[in-house]
Coordinates of C-alpha atoms and ligand atoms in Angstrom, one line a residue:
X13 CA -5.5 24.7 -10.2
X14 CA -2.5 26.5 -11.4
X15 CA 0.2 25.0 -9.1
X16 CA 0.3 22.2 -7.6
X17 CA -1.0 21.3 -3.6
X18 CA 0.6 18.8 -1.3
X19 CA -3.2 16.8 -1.7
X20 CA -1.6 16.3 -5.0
X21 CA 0.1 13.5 -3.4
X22 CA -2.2 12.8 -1.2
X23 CA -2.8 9.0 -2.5
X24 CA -6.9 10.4 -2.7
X25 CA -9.4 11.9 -4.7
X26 CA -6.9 14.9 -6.1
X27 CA -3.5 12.7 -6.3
X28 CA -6.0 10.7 -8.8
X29 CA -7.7 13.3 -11.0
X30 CA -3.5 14.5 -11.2
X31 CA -2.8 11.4 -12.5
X32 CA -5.7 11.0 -14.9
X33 CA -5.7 14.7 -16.1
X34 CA -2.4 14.6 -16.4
X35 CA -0.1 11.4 -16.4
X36 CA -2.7 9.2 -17.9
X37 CA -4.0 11.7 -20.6
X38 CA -0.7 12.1 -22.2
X39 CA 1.3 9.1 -21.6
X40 CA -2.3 7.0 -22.6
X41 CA -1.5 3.4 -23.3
X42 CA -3.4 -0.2 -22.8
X43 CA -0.9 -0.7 -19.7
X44 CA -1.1 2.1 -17.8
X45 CA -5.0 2.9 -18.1
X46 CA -5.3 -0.7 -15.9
X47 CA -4.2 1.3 -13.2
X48 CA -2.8 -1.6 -11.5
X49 CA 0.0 -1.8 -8.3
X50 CA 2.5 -3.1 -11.3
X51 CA 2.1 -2.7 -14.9
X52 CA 1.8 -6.3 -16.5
X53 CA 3.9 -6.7 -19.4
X54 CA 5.6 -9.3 -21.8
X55 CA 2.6 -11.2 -22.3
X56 CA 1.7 -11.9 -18.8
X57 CA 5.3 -12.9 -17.7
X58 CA 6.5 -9.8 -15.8
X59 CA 5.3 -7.0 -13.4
X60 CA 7.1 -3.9 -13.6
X61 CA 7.1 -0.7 -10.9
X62 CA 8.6 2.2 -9.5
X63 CA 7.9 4.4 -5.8
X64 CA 9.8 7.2 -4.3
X65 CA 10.5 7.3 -0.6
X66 CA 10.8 10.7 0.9
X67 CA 9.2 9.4 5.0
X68 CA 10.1 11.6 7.9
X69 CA 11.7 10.9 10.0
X70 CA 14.3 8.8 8.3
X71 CA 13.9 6.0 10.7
X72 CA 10.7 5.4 12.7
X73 CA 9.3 2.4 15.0
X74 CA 9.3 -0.6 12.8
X75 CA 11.5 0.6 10.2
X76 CA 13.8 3.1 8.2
X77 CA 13.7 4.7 4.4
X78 CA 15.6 1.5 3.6
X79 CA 13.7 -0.9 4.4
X80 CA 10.8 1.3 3.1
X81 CA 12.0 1.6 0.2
X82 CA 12.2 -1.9 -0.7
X83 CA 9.0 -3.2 0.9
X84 CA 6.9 -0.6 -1.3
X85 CA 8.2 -1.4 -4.8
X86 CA 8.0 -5.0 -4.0
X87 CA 4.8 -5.3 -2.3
X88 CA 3.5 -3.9 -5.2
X89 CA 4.7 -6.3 -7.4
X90 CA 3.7 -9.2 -5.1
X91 CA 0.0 -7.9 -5.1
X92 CA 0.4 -8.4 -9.1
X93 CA 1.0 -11.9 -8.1
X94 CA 5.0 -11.6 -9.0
X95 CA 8.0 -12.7 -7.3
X96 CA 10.0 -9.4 -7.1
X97 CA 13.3 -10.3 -8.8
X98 CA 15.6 -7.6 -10.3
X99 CA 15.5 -3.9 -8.2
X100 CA 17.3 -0.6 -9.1
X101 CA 17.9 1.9 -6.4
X102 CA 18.2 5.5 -7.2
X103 CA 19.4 8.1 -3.9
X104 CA 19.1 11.7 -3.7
X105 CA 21.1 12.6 -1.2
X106 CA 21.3 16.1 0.7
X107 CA 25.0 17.4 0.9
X108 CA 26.3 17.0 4.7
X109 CA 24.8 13.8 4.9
X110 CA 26.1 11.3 7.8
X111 CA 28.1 8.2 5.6
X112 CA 27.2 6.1 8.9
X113 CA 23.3 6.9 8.7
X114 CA 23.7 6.3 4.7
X115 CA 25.2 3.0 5.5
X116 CA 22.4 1.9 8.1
X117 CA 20.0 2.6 5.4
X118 CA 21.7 0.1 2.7
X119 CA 22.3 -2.2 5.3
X120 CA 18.3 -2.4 5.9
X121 CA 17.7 -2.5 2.3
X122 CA 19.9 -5.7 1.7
X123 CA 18.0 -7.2 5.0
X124 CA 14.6 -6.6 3.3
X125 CA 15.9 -7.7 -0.4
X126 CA 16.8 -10.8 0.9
X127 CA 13.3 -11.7 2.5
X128 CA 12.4 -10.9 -1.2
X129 CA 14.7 -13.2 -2.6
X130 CA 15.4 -10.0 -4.6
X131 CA 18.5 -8.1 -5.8
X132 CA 19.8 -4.7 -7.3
X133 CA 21.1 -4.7 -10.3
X134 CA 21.3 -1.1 -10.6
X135 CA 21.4 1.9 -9.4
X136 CA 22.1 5.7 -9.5
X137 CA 23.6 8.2 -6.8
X138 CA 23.0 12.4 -7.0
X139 CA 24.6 14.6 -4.3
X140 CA 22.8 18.1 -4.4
X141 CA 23.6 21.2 -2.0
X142 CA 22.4 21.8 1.2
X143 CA 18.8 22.6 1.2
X144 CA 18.0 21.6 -2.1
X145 CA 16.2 18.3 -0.5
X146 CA 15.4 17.4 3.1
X147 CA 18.6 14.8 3.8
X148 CA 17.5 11.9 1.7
X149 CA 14.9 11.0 -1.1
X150 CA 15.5 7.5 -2.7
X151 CA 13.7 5.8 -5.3
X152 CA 13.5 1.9 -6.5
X153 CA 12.1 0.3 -10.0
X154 CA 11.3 -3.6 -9.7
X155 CA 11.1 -6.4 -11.8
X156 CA 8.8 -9.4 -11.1
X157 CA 8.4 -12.9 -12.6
X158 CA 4.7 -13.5 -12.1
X159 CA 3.8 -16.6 -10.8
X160 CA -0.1 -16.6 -10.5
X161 CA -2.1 -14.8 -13.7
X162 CA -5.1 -12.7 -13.0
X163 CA -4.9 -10.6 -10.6
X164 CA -6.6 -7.6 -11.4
X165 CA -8.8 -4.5 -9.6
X166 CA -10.8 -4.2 -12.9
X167 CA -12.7 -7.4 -12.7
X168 CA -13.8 -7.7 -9.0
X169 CA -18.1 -9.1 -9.2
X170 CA -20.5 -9.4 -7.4
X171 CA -21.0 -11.3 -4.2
X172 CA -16.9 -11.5 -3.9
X173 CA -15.7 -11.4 -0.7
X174 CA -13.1 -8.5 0.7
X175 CA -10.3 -9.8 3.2
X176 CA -8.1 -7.6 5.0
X177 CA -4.6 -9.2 5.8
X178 CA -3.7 -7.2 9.6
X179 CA -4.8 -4.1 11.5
X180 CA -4.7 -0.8 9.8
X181 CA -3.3 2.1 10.2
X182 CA -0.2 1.2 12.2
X183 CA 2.0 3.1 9.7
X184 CA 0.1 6.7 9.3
X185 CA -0.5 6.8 12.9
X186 CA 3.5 5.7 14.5
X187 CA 4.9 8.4 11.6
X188 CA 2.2 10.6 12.9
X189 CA 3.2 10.4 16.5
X190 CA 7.3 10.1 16.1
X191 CA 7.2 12.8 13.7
X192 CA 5.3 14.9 16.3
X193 CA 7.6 14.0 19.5
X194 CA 4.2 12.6 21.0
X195 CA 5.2 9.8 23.3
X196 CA 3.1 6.7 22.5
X197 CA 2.6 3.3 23.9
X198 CA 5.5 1.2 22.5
X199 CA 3.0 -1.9 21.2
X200 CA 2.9 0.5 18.4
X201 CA 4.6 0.6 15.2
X202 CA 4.8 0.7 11.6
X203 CA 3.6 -2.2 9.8
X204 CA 6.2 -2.0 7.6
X205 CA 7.2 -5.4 6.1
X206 CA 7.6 -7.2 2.7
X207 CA 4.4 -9.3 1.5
X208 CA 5.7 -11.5 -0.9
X209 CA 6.1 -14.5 1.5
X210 CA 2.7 -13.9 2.4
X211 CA 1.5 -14.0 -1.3
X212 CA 3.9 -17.6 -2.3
X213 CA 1.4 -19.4 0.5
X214 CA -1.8 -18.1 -1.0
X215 CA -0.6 -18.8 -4.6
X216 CA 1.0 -22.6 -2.9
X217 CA -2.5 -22.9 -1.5
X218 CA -4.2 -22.4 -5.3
X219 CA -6.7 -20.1 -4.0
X220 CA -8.2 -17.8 -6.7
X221 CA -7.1 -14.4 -6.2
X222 CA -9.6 -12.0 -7.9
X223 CA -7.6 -8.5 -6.5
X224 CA -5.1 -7.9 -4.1
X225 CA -4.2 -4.0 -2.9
X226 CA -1.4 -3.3 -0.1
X227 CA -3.3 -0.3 1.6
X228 CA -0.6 2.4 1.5
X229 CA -1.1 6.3 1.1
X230 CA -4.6 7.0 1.5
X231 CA -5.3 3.6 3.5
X232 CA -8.2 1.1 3.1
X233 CA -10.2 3.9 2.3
X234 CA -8.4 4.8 -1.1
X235 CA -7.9 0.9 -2.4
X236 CA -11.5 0.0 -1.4
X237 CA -12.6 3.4 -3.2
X238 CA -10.4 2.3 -6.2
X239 CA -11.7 -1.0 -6.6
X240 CA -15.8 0.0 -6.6
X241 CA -15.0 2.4 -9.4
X242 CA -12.2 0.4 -11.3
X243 CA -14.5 -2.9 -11.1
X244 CA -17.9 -1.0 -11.1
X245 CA -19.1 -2.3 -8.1
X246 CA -20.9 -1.3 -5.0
X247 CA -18.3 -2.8 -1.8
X248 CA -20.1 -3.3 1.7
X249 CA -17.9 -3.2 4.4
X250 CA -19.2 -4.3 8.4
X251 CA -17.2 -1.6 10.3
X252 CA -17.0 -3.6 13.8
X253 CA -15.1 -6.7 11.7
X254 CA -12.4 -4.5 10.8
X255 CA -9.4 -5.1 13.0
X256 CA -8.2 -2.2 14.3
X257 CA -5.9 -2.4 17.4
X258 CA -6.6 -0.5 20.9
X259 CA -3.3 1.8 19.9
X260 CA -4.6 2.6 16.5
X261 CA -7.8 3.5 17.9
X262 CA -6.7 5.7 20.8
X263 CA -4.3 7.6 18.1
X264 CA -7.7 8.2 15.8
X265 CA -10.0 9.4 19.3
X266 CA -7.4 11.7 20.4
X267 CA -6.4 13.4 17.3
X268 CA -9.6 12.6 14.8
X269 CA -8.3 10.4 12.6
X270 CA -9.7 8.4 10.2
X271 CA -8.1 5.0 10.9
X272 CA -9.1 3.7 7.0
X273 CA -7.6 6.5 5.9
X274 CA -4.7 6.0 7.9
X275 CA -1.4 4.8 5.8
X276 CA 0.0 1.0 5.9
X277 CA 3.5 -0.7 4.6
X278 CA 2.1 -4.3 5.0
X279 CA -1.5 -4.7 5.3
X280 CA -3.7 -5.3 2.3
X281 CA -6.7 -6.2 0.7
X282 CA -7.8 -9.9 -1.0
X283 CA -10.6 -10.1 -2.8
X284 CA -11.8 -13.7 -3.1
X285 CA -15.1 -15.9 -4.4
X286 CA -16.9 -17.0 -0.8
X287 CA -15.4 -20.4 -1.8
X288 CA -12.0 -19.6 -1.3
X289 CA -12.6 -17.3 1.5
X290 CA -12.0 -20.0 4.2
X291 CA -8.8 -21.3 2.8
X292 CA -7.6 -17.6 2.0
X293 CA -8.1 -16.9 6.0
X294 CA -6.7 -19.7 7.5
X295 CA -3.6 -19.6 5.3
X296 CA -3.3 -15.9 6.1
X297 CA -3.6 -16.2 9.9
X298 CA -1.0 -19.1 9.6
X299 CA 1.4 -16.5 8.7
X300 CA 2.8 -14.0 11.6
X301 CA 2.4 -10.8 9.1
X302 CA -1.2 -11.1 8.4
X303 CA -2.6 -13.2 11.5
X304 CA -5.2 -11.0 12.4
X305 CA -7.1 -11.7 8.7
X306 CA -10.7 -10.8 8.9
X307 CA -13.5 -10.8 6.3
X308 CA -14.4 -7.0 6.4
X309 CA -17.2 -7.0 3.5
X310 CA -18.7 -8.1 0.6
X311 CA -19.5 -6.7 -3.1
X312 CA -23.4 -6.4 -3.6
X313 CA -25.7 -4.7 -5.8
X314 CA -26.4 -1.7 -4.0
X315 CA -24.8 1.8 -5.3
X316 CA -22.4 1.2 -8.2
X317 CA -18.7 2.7 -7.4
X318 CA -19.3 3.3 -4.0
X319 CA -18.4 2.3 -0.7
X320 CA -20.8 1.6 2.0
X321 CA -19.5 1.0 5.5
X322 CA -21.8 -0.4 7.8
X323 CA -21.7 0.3 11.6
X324 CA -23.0 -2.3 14.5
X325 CA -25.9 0.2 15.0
X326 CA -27.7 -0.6 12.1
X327 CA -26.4 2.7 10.2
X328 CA -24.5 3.1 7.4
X329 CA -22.5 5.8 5.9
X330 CA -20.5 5.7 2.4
X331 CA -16.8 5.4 3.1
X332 CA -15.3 8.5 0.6
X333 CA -12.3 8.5 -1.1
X334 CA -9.9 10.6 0.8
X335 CA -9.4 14.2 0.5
X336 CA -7.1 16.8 1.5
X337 CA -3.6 16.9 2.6
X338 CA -3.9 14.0 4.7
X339 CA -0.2 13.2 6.1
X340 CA 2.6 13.9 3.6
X341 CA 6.1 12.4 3.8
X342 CA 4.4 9.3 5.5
X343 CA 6.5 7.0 2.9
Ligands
MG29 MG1 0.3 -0.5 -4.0

């Protein structure tokens, strides 16, 4: 590999060997080699991240760059258990630029902030010629104060019990469709929405969150994948118990999709003990942003760092980490 691929950003199998070849060999520290949604720091206290936002189109069914851009730096903190607190907010914006599209955009940031309870404290602005980026790339840091301890993908054991919060693959497959000009059923949309509500009433409830992943680039497919090779584990998943809606699934016949490969802005993964999978389910479907909850699979004994997705039939097949260029400029 001399340059580098759009599958190098791919959220998959050669986004990762970048990162570890590259990011991780040089930069090597205790923090980032946990590979975690936010890096943990000051003894436990904080969580700490960064995302780019470069979607097309700017503003899709169930959202815009703005309110993406807020949602994935502070979902990410929220799966580390944190409160998001303290944003920055960097633009990149393409000369020629409408001021009343760039205002929409801030205006659906400081809608999502607030459901946050989160603010920016900072923030950069770059102007560059025409051409020299497609209309506008934006970037936010977050700061969180972590309220439950733990959380981690490296320490997920045996005989835990994998949750998924909502349908997948509403986000890959509405950017999919809108960015095509296919007309699609208007039930759906982009999942996009911020998780940290969510995450207070599961941390309220004291239930003892082993991991928690937002499925994002690369879908359920890549944070499943992640977690059987971060944890050492072999994860089972019963394919007929994973929600997947009727739109979803017509969007994966017609074009041959992989729905758990399929991006999402507001669905994730829980990994729980079976004793707290009960109480994690019922406080998730009491909430309007994960009501569809299911218990998708379980971690067992069988082939160490590998996914094995069961089907109805009696079959099973392992459940890869994806490959290939996937969907770019899906967030
Ligand atoms: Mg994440």
């Amino acid at each position: 590999m001399k340059t580098i691929g759009l599958a190098h950003g791919n959220g998959g199998e050669e986004n990762g060997r970048l990162i570890e070849e590259l990011f991780y060999r040089h930069f090597q520290n205790e923090i980032l080699q946990q590979a975690e949604d936010a890096a943990v720091i000051e003894e436990g206290k904080l969580a700490f991240t960064t995302d780019s936002f470069t979607v097309t189109p700017l503003f899709f069914r169930g959202g815009d760059i703005g309110k993406l851009s807020i949602c994935g730096t502070c979902n990410d903190l929220a799966m580390m258990g944190a409160k998001p607190k303290y944003l920055t907010c960097a633009v990149i914006i393409e000369e020629g630029f409408e001021l009343s599209e760039l205002e929409k955009i801030v205006l659906s940031m400081k809608s999502e902030l607030e459901k946050n309870g989160a603010v920016i404290v900072s923030g950069d602005t770059k102007v560059v010629p025409k051409g020299s980026v497609d209309r506008i790339f934006i970037n936010t840091t977050g700061i969180g104060e972590i309220r439950y301890r733990g959380i981690s993908s490296n320490r997920i054991s045996q005989s835990d019990l994998i949750i998924v919060s909502d349908t997948i693959g509403r986000h890959g497959a509405s950017i999919f469709l809108e960015r095509e000009g296919m007309e699609f059923s208007t039930a759906l949309e982009s999942d996009c929405r911020s998780l940290w509500p969510v995450v207070e009433k599961l941390i309220e409830a004291k239930i003892e969150i082993k991991a928690m992943r937002d499925a994002t680039r690369g879908g359920v497919a890549a944070v499943l994948n992640e977690w059987a090779r971060q944890s050492d584990i072999c994860i089972e998943v019963q394919e007929e118990k994973v929600p997947i809606s009727r739109e979803v699934k017509g969007v994966c016949e017609l074009l041959g999709f992989e729905p758990f490969t399929l991006a999402n802005e507001g669905t994730f993964l829980i990994a729980v003990e079976p004793k707290d999978a009960p109480k994690t389910l019922e406080v998730l479907r009491s909430m309007e942003a994960s009501s569809m909850a299911e218990i998708i699979g379980e971690v067992t004994a069988g082939y160490p760092q590998k996914v094995l997705l069961k089907t109805p039939y009696g079959t099973s097949r392992f459940l890869e980490l994806p490959s290939g260029e996937l969907l770019p400029r899906i967030c």
